[in-house]
Each structure stands twice: as C-alpha cells, then as structure tokens.
Short mmCIF file of C-alpha atoms in Angstrom, two decimals:
data_model
loop_
_atom_site.label_atom_id
_atom_site.label_comp_id
_atom_site.label_asym_id
_atom_site.label_seq_id
_atom_site.Cartn_x
_atom_site.Cartn_y
_atom_site.Cartn_z
CA MET Q 27 -5.90 -16.22 -21.61
CA SER Q 28 -8.92 -16.76 -19.71
CA SER Q 29 -11.23 -14.44 -17.11
CA ASP Q 30 -8.90 -15.13 -14.01
CA ASP Q 31 -5.55 -15.09 -15.34
CA PHE Q 32 -3.63 -12.12 -14.69
CA THR Q 33 -0.26 -11.18 -15.61
CA VAL Q 34 2.23 -9.09 -13.36
CA PHE Q 35 4.51 -6.56 -14.91
CA LEU Q 36 7.79 -5.89 -12.42
CA SER Q 37 10.21 -3.55 -13.25
CA PRO Q 38 12.94 -1.33 -11.20
CA ASP Q 39 11.29 2.11 -10.01
CA GLY Q 40 13.21 5.03 -10.96
CA ASP Q 41 15.22 3.37 -13.77
CA GLY Q 42 14.65 6.26 -16.34
CA LEU Q 43 11.25 6.12 -16.87
CA SER Q 44 7.79 7.24 -14.61
CA ARG Q 45 5.54 5.85 -13.22
CA ASP Q 46 2.80 7.06 -15.75
CA SER Q 47 5.37 5.68 -18.63
CA LEU Q 48 5.86 2.09 -16.91
CA LEU Q 49 2.25 1.50 -16.77
CA ARG Q 50 1.02 2.61 -20.12
CA THR Q 51 4.53 0.31 -21.16
CA ALA Q 52 3.09 -2.43 -19.59
CA ALA Q 53 -0.95 -1.78 -20.64
CA ALA Q 54 0.97 -1.92 -24.17
CA ARG Q 55 2.21 -4.93 -23.32
CA PHE Q 56 -0.90 -6.72 -22.10
CA THR Q 57 -3.35 -5.34 -24.77
CA GLY Q 58 -0.91 -5.78 -27.77
CA ARG Q 59 -2.42 -1.98 -28.31
CA ASP Q 60 -0.65 1.45 -28.57
CA ALA Q 61 -1.34 2.74 -25.33
CA SER Q 62 1.29 5.58 -25.72
CA ARG Q 63 -1.30 8.07 -25.29
CA TRP Q 64 -3.53 6.30 -22.40
CA THR Q 65 -4.70 8.70 -19.71
CA CYS Q 66 -4.89 7.28 -16.48
CA VAL Q 67 -7.89 8.35 -14.75
CA ARG Q 68 -7.73 8.55 -10.31
CA GLU Q 69 -10.53 8.99 -8.96
CA GLU Q 70 -11.10 9.58 -4.95
CA GLY Q 71 -12.88 6.28 -3.61
CA LYS Q 72 -12.68 4.59 -7.44
CA LYS Q 73 -10.33 2.16 -8.52
CA PRO Q 74 -7.52 3.94 -11.28
CA ARG Q 75 -8.53 3.08 -15.08
CA PHE Q 76 -8.03 4.47 -18.48
CA SER Q 77 -10.01 6.41 -20.02
CA GLN Q 78 -9.36 5.25 -23.44
CA ALA Q 79 -9.68 0.99 -22.46
CA PRO Q 80 -11.80 1.15 -19.18
CA GLU Q 81 -12.34 -2.76 -19.72
CA VAL Q 82 -8.60 -2.60 -18.51
CA CYS Q 83 -8.41 -4.29 -15.16
CA PHE Q 84 -5.41 -3.14 -12.89
CA SER Q 85 -3.73 -2.41 -10.09
CA VAL Q 86 -0.52 -0.63 -8.96
CA SER Q 87 1.87 -1.06 -6.45
CA HIS Q 88 5.55 0.36 -5.58
CA SER Q 89 8.05 -0.25 -2.27
CA GLY Q 90 11.50 -0.15 -2.16
CA GLY Q 91 13.37 -0.55 -5.66
CA TYR Q 92 10.23 -1.62 -7.05
CA TRP Q 93 7.37 -0.78 -9.39
CA ALA Q 94 4.77 -3.73 -9.94
CA CYS Q 95 1.55 -3.82 -11.66
CA ALA Q 96 -1.44 -6.18 -12.42
CA PHE Q 97 -3.43 -6.77 -15.33
CA GLY Q 98 -6.29 -8.49 -15.89
CA HIS Q 99 -9.59 -9.13 -17.55
CA ALA Q 100 -12.01 -8.40 -13.93
CA PRO Q 101 -11.08 -6.45 -10.77
CA VAL Q 102 -8.24 -7.03 -9.42
CA GLY Q 103 -5.73 -5.76 -6.95
CA PHE Q 104 -2.19 -6.20 -6.00
CA ASP Q 105 0.23 -5.11 -3.46
CA LEU Q 106 4.29 -5.41 -3.60
CA GLN Q 107 6.10 -4.64 -0.65
CA ARG Q 108 9.67 -4.47 0.72
CA TRP Q 109 10.25 -6.22 4.12
CA GLU Q 110 11.20 -3.14 6.19
CA PRO Q 111 12.17 -3.11 9.35
CA CYS Q 112 9.58 -2.46 11.95
CA ARG Q 113 7.84 -3.81 15.07
CA THR Q 114 6.43 -6.47 13.40
CA ALA Q 115 4.29 -7.99 16.39
CA ALA Q 116 3.60 -4.18 17.66
CA LEU Q 117 2.10 -3.54 14.37
CA ALA Q 118 0.24 -6.28 13.84
CA ARG Q 119 -1.51 -5.90 17.34
CA ARG Q 120 -2.50 -2.61 16.52
CA PHE Q 121 -3.81 -3.10 13.12
CA PHE Q 122 -4.42 -6.51 11.96
CA HIS Q 123 -7.27 -8.85 12.70
CA PRO Q 124 -6.26 -10.59 16.34
CA GLY Q 125 -6.52 -14.19 15.08
CA GLU Q 126 -3.58 -12.91 12.00
CA ALA Q 127 -1.78 -11.09 15.00
CA VAL Q 128 -1.62 -14.41 17.14
CA TRP Q 129 -0.65 -16.49 14.35
CA LEU Q 130 2.30 -14.52 13.68
CA GLU Q 131 3.33 -14.18 17.10
CA GLU Q 132 3.16 -17.95 17.48
CA ARG Q 133 5.79 -18.24 13.89
CA GLY Q 134 8.05 -15.73 15.99
CA GLY Q 135 7.22 -12.41 14.40
CA SER Q 136 9.70 -12.80 11.40
CA GLU Q 137 9.31 -9.76 8.63
CA ALA Q 138 8.41 -12.44 6.22
CA ASP Q 139 5.56 -13.85 7.32
CA PHE Q 140 4.56 -9.71 8.70
CA PHE Q 141 4.65 -8.35 5.14
CA PHE Q 142 2.84 -12.18 3.56
CA LEU Q 143 0.15 -11.08 6.12
CA TRP Q 144 0.62 -6.99 5.12
CA THR Q 145 0.13 -7.91 1.30
CA ALA Q 146 -2.44 -10.14 1.41
CA LYS Q 147 -4.42 -7.58 3.42
CA GLU Q 148 -3.80 -5.02 0.79
CA SER Q 149 -4.37 -6.21 -2.45
CA TYR Q 150 -7.82 -7.53 -0.53
CA LEU Q 151 -8.78 -3.76 -0.33
CA LYS Q 152 -7.36 -2.90 -3.65
CA TYR Q 153 -9.75 -5.70 -4.62
CA THR Q 154 -12.97 -4.74 -3.07
CA GLY Q 155 -12.03 -0.96 -3.17
CA ASP Q 156 -12.63 -0.21 0.12
CA GLY Q 157 -9.32 1.53 0.32
CA MET Q 158 -7.59 1.56 4.51
CA VAL Q 159 -10.23 3.46 5.68
CA LYS Q 160 -12.22 0.67 7.31
CA GLY Q 161 -9.26 -0.13 8.98
CA LEU Q 162 -7.26 -3.73 8.64
CA ASP Q 163 -8.75 -5.52 11.73
CA TRP Q 164 -11.93 -6.49 10.60
CA PHE Q 165 -11.20 -9.25 8.21
CA ASN Q 166 -8.75 -12.22 8.87
CA VAL Q 167 -6.60 -13.48 5.53
CA LEU Q 168 -5.72 -16.46 7.13
CA ALA Q 169 -9.49 -17.53 7.06
CA PRO Q 170 -11.59 -17.02 4.05
CA LEU Q 171 -12.75 -14.02 2.83
CA PRO Q 172 -15.79 -11.86 2.59
CA GLY Q 173 -17.04 -12.61 -0.49
CA GLY Q 174 -15.42 -15.37 -1.36
CA ALA Q 175 -12.18 -13.51 -2.84
CA GLN Q 176 -9.16 -15.61 -3.49
CA LEU Q 177 -5.68 -14.42 -2.66
CA ARG Q 178 -2.57 -15.47 -4.12
CA HIS Q 179 1.59 -14.90 -3.04
CA ILE Q 180 3.59 -14.51 -5.95
CA SER Q 181 8.05 -15.36 -5.76
CA GLY Q 182 9.21 -11.68 -6.34
CA PRO Q 183 12.84 -10.29 -5.90
CA ASP Q 184 14.41 -11.30 -2.80
CA GLY Q 185 13.05 -9.48 0.36
CA TYR Q 186 9.95 -8.65 -0.86
CA SER Q 187 6.06 -9.67 -0.92
CA LEU Q 188 3.56 -9.75 -3.24
CA CYS Q 189 0.08 -11.07 -3.76
CA LEU Q 190 -2.65 -10.92 -5.83
CA CYS Q 191 -6.18 -10.93 -4.48
CA ALA Q 192 -9.39 -11.57 -7.15
CA ALA Q 193 -13.21 -12.79 -7.01
CA SER Q 194 -11.24 -16.14 -8.92
CA VAL Q 195 -7.09 -16.56 -9.27
CA GLY Q 196 -6.45 -19.09 -12.42
CA ARG Q 197 -3.02 -18.93 -14.16
CA VAL Q 198 -0.70 -15.98 -12.82
CA SER Q 199 2.33 -14.51 -14.53
CA VAL Q 200 5.30 -12.30 -13.88
CA VAL Q 201 6.78 -10.07 -16.48
CA ARG Q 202 10.02 -8.24 -16.05
CA LEU Q 203 9.68 -4.77 -17.66
CA MET T 18 6.83 20.33 17.15
CA LEU T 19 7.83 20.41 13.13
CA GLU T 20 11.43 19.15 13.78
CA LEU T 21 10.03 16.49 15.89
CA ILE T 22 7.60 15.29 13.28
CA ALA T 23 10.36 15.62 10.45
CA ASN T 24 12.65 13.49 13.11
CA ILE T 25 10.11 11.03 13.88
CA ILE T 26 9.62 10.98 10.13
CA TYR T 27 12.94 10.36 9.31
CA GLU T 28 13.59 7.51 11.85
CA VAL T 29 11.11 5.81 10.48
CA THR T 30 11.51 6.01 6.73
CA GLY T 31 15.15 8.07 6.20
CA LYS T 32 12.97 10.86 4.59
CA LYS T 33 14.54 14.30 5.14
CA GLY T 34 13.52 18.07 4.01
CA ILE T 35 9.77 18.24 5.91
CA THR T 36 7.85 21.06 5.95
CA PRO T 37 4.38 21.59 6.97
CA ASP T 38 3.86 21.82 3.12
CA THR T 39 5.06 17.86 2.22
CA ASP T 40 2.81 15.62 1.54
CA PHE T 41 3.04 11.90 2.29
CA ALA T 42 2.01 10.31 -0.79
CA GLN T 43 2.79 12.95 -3.44
CA ASP T 44 6.47 14.37 -1.97
CA LEU T 45 7.57 11.87 0.26
CA GLU T 46 6.26 8.92 -1.94
CA LEU T 47 5.45 6.97 0.79
CA ASN T 48 2.51 3.77 0.65
CA SER T 49 -0.10 2.53 2.95
CA PHE T 50 2.57 0.54 4.94
CA ASP T 51 4.93 3.98 5.35
CA VAL T 52 1.99 5.81 6.89
CA VAL T 53 1.19 2.97 9.32
CA ASN T 54 4.66 2.45 10.51
CA ILE T 55 5.32 6.25 11.18
CA VAL T 56 1.39 6.09 13.13
CA ALA T 57 2.58 3.53 15.00
CA ALA T 58 5.89 5.97 16.17
CA PHE T 59 3.66 8.52 16.78
CA GLU T 60 0.64 7.04 18.77
CA ALA T 61 4.44 5.15 20.71
CA HIS T 62 5.57 8.86 20.93
CA PHE T 63 2.44 10.88 22.49
CA ASN T 64 0.97 7.73 23.91
CA THR T 65 -2.29 8.45 22.04
CA THR T 66 -4.26 6.28 19.64
CA VAL T 67 -5.29 7.65 15.70
CA SER T 68 -8.69 6.56 15.26
CA THR T 69 -8.59 4.43 11.81
CA ARG T 70 -10.63 7.13 9.86
CA ASP T 71 -8.27 10.16 10.87
CA ILE T 72 -5.01 8.38 9.92
CA TRP T 73 -6.48 8.49 6.04
CA GLN T 74 -6.78 12.06 6.25
CA LEU T 75 -3.73 13.31 7.65
CA ARG T 76 -2.42 13.66 4.09
CA ARG T 77 0.28 16.80 4.34
CA VAL T 78 2.80 17.68 7.51
CA GLN T 79 0.41 20.60 8.56
CA ASP T 80 -2.44 18.03 8.99
CA VAL T 81 -0.52 16.21 11.15
CA LEU T 82 0.24 19.58 12.81
CA ASP T 83 -3.15 20.47 13.36
CA TYR T 84 -4.71 17.22 14.08
CA LEU T 85 -2.14 17.43 17.21
CA GLU T 86 -2.56 20.72 18.09
CA LYS T 87 -6.42 20.13 18.13
CA LYS T 88 -5.75 17.02 20.57
CA GLY T 89 -3.69 19.09 22.89
CA PHE T 90 -0.43 18.10 21.94
CA ASP T 91 1.03 21.80 21.47
CA HIS T 92 4.13 20.68 23.02
CA PRO T 93 6.57 17.67 22.40
#
C-alpha cells in the first residue's frame, strides 16, 4: 500500500456497535493490530487521532443510515452524506462558491449534484483541518484546490455521496464492515 | 420562542424532544449539513443572515435562543 492509497470502511449506523467500536474495528482491520483498547482523542481545532497510534490517519463521517471512515498513511479528509430533501439552489447560493452555485443551477439543481459538491467541500475542509468556521464559499471544488489537494468521489449506497480528499489520491478501496 | 425553534428543527430534520439544553451534535446527532440546512431555515423565517463565524458557535438550543435575543428577535 503506498502513501496515497486509502481504505474506506462503511457500515450501517446504529447496528449494534457504537461509533467508537466501529472506529476501533476499522482501525484493527486497517492496521492489522489489536485496536480494541485504542482511544480516539478529539481536540478542538485538531484532527482526531488515536493516542496509541498517532501515525494512523483517518477521517470519520456519518449520515442517514451509514457510518464510514477513511484510513490512510497520509492526512485525509472524508465525507459521506445522504441526499436529504432541501432547497439545493438556495443553499448553494447562500453557502457555496459562486461558481459552484452557477454550475448547480445550470445542471438543474439535483440533490445528486448538490451533495456531489457538498461532500467534496466538506472532505477538503476535513483534510486541511480548517473546519467550517471560515465558511464554504472561499474555495471552488470544481477548480484546482488550494495547495493542490486532490478529490476522489467514491461510489456508495444508493442515495448517498462520498468523497475523499488528500494531497495525492491513489487507490481507494471500500470495505463493508 | 423555544417552540418555534423546535418546530423549525423538526421540519428540517424530523428531530423531536427539543429543550434549551439540547446539543445539536451530541443529542440530535446532527452533522454539518443538517446545521447548515437549519440555519438556512432560520434565516428564511427571520429574514436575517447568520454570520459564518456565528453559525459554528451555536451548539445548543440555548445558544440559538441567546443569539436571537441578542439580535432583537425576542418574539416569533
């Protein structure tokens, strides 16, 4: 596995295991180590990490009926989102980059296109660690991203969008837990 | 005002049982999209704009109540 390869673990949410258990299960599968006692450290303004394995990079997302986490050996941002009914064009005009809003409107404003953009934007912000505080309108995921970050949209369950962001994205494997 | 906020949250997310102490992420398990969708509904209802910086400070329902009072939206 090279440093730009990633593995996305996908599981039904609320299916008996807590999200922390899902995370440890996925970490064990990814690393081949016993992760049953690993602790996830979450600090304001920092990416979550395992105190016992800080070298393992991961990014968690949940939406609708699914939980997912991308693992790799390099910083990664990942987002999964169910296509929720919403006023796509209005939300894009309010929160997205103007170029993205125009693109969405010209294509008819479908939920598939809206969440294609949404997951790309959120995965980029998770990758950089900037979070949402600076907003969503200062970068355009339809154009080259600041710093040369790369996006990879991933096939997932029907009615969901998934996107991964990293400095360089090689192979992405999807594993269902 | 609490009832109005609860109604908007219910309309947008289907979540019930809202109290002032309700935490959007911890209790309602809302993600970033849900929050943005709720903010858009608030903005439409109150004909106002919530600054990006403020959006992510609103973590509990009480924060929203305080914010609306501060902005002069004391009554529905």
